[in-house]
Short mmCIF file of C-alpha atoms in Angstrom, two decimals:
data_model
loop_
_atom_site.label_atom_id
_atom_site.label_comp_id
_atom_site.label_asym_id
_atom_site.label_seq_id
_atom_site.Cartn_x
_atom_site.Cartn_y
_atom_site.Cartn_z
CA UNK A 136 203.47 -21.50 -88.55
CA UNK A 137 206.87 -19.95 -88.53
CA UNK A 138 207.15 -21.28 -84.88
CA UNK A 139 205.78 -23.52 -82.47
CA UNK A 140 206.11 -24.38 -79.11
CA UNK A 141 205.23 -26.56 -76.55
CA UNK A 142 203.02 -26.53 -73.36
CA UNK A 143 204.39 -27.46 -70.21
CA UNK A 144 202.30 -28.09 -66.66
CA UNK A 145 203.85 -28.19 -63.11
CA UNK A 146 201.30 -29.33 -60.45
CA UNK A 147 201.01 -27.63 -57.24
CA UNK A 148 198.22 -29.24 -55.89
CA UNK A 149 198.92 -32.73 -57.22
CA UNK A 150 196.42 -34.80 -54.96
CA UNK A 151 193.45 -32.71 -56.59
CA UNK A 152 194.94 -33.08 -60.23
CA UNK A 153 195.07 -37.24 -59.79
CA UNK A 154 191.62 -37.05 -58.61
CA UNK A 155 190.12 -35.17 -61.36
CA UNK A 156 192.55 -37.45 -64.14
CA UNK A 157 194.20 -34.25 -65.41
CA UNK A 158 197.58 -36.47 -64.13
CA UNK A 159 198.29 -39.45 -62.19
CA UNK A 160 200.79 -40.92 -60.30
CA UNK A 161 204.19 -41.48 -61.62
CA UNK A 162 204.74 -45.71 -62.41
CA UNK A 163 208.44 -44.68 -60.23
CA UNK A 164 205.47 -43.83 -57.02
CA UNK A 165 203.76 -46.91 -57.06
CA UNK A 166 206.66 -48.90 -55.39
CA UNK A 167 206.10 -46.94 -51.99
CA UNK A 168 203.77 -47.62 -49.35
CA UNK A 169 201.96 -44.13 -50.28
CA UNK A 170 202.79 -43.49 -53.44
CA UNK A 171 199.90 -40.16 -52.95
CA UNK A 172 202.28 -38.91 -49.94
CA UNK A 173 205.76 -39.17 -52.38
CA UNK A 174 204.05 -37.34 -55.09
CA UNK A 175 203.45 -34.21 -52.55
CA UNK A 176 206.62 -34.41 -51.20
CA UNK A 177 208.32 -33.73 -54.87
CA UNK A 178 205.79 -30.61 -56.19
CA UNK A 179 206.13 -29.56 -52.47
CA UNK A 180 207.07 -25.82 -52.27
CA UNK A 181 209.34 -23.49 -49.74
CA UNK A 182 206.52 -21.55 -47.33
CA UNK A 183 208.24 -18.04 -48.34
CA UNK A 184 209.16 -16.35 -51.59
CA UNK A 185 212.96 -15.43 -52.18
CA UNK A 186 211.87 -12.24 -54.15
CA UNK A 187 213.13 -9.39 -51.32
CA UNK A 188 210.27 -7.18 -51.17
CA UNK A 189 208.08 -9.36 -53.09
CA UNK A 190 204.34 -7.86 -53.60
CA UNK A 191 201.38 -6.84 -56.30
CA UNK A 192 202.15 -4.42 -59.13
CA UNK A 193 200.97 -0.79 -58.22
CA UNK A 194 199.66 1.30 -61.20
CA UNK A 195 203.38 3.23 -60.07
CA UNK A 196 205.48 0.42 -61.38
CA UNK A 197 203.96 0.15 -65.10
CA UNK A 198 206.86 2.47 -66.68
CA UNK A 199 210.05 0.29 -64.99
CA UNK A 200 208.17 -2.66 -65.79
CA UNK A 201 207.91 -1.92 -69.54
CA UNK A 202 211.23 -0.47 -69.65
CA UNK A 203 212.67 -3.87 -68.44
CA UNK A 204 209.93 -6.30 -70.52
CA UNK A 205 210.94 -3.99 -73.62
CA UNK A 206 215.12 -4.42 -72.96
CA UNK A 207 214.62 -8.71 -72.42
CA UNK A 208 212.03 -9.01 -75.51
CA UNK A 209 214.19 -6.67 -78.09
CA UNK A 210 216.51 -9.49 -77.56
CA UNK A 211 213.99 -11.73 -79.72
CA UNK A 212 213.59 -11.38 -83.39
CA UNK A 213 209.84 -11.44 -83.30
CA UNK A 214 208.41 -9.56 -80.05
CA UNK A 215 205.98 -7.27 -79.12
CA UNK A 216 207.23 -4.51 -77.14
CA UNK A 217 205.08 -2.59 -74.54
CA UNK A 218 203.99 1.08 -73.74
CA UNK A 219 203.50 2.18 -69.93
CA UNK A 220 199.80 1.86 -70.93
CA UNK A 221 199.96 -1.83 -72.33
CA UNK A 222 201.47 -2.77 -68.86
CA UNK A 223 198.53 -1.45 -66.85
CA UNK A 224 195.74 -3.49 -69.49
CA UNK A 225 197.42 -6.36 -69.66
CA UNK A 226 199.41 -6.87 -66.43
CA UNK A 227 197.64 -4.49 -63.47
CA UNK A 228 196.61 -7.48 -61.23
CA UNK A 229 192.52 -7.88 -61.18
CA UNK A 230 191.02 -10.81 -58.89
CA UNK A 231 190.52 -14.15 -60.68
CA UNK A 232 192.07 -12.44 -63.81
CA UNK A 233 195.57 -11.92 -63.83
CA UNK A 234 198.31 -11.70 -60.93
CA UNK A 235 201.34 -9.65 -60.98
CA UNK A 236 203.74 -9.39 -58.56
CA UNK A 237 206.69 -7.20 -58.63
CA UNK A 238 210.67 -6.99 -56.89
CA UNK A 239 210.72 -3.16 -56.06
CA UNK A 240 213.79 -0.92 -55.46
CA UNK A 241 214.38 2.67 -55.35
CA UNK A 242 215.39 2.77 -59.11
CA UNK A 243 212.00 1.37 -59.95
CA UNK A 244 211.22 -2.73 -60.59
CA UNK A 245 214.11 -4.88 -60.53
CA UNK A 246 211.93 -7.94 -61.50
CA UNK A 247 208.58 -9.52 -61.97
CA UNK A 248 205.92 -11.60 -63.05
CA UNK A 249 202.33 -12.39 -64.30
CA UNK A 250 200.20 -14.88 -64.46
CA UNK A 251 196.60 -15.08 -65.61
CA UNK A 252 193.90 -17.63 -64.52
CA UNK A 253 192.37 -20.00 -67.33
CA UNK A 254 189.77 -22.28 -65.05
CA UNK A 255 187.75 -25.57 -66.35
CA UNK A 256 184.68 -27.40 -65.29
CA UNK A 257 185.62 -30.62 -64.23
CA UNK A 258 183.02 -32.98 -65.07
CA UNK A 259 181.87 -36.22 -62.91
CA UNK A 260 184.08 -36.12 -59.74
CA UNK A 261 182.11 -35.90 -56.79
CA UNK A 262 184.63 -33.94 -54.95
CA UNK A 263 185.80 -31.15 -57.23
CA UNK A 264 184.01 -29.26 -59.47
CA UNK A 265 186.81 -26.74 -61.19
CA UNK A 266 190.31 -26.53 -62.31
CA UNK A 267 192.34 -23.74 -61.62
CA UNK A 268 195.09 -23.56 -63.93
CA UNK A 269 197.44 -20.46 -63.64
CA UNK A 270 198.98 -19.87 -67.07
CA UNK A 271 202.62 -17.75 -67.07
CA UNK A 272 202.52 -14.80 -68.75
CA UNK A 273 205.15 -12.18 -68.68
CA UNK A 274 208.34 -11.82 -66.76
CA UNK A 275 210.95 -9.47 -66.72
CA UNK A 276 214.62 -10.07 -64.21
CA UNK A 277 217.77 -8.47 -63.73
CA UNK A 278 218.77 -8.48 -60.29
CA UNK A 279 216.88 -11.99 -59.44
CA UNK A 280 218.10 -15.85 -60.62
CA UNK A 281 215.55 -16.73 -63.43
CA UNK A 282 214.68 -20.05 -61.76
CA UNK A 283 214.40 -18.58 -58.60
CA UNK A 284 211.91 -15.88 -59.59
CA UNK A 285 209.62 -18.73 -61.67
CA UNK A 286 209.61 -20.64 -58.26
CA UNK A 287 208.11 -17.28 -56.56
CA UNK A 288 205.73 -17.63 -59.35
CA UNK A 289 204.75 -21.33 -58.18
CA UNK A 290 204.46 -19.94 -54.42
CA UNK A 291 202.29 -17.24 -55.76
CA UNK A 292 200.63 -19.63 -57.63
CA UNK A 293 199.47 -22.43 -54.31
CA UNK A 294 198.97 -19.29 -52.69
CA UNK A 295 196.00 -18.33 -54.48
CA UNK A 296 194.58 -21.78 -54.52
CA UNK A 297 195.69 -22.44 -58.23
CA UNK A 298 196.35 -26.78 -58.67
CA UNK A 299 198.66 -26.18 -61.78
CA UNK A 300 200.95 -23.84 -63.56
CA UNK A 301 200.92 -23.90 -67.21
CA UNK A 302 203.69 -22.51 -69.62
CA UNK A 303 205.19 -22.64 -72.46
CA UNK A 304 208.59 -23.00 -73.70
CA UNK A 305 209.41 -19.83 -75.37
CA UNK A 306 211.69 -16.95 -73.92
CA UNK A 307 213.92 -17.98 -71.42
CA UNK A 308 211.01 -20.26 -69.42
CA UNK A 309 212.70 -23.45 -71.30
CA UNK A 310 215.94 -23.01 -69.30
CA UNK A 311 214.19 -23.80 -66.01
CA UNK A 312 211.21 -25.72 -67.11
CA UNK A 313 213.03 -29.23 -65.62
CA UNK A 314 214.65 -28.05 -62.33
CA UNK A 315 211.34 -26.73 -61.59
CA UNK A 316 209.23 -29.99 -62.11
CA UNK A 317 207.48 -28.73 -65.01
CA UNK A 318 206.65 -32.00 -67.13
CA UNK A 319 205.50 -31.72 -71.04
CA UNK A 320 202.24 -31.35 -71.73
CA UNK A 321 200.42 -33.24 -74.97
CA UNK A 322 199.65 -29.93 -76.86
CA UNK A 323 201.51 -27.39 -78.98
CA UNK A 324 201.00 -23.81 -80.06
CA UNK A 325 201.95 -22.54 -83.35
CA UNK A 326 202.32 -19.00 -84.75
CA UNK A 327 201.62 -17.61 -88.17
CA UNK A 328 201.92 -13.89 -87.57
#
């Protein structure tokens, strides 16, 4: 592959992902009384978005959004770049497919982002039965702090009952992977077109 990269995870609900063994509890956890109760306390998440105006892509917003996913990915020496068109197939939100949600202004989108949902059977836990794992997809920002706008993504994320966030670090995602809690994952993706 001419390039590789690596997957990333950041729990949201991390009680479920312990139960199910898709994580455990950090070794640093195990000193306190509740070590269950510290763990929630880290991945816990602010109630409200910061995004001003935050909401779902409209079939309306597809042309601002590819103009500003084209400008951030012709910075790249391998991208794709996206028609009007494109956007609406691969980003218009659908249920329990993909999620957009977009920063509006007058001028048209000012930021978003997308994530789609990748689910798994879990197998031989008497409580759970599923995994929903949200997996970042596109994002586009100009007027909004990149870390900020990847923690509406999180929000967005518990919001629709998702237990983890999956990324990987390509773009600018590996500039905020840490602050936001994201811890490596065992697998790697590799490229050879």
């Amino acid at each position: 592959p001419f390039a590789t990269a690596n997957y990333f995870h950041r729990a949201v609900d991390p009680e479920k992902l312990v139960a199910i063994k898709f994580s455990r509890i950090p070794p640093a956890y195990e000193r306190f009384g509740n070590p269950m109760q510290m763990m929630k306390r880290h991945y816990n998440l602010p109630a409200k978005c910061a995004g001003k105006g935050l909401r779902p892509m409209k079939k309306e917003d597809a042309a601002s959004m590819a103009a500003l996913l084209n400008k951030q990915l012709s910075t790249y020496r391998v991208a794709a770049l996206f028609s009007e068109d494109e956007v609406l197939h691969w980003m218009m939100p659908r249920k329990d497919v993909v999620y957009t949600y977009v920063v509006p202004s007058e001028e048209g989108v000012t930021d978003f982002f997308s994530f789609y949902n990748l689910p798994s059977t879990v197998i031989g836990n008497p409580k759970y039965d599923s995994l929903r794992a949200a997996y970042v997809f596109y994002y586009g920002a100009s007027s909004m702090d990149l870390k900020l706008l990847m923690n509406d993504l999180l929000i967005k994320a518990r919001d629709e009952k998702f237990d983890v966030v999956n990324c990987v670090d390509i773009l600018q995602t590996s500039t905020v992977l840490e602050d936001l809690k994201f811890v490596p994952g065992d697998g790697k993706i590799g490229r050879a077109h």
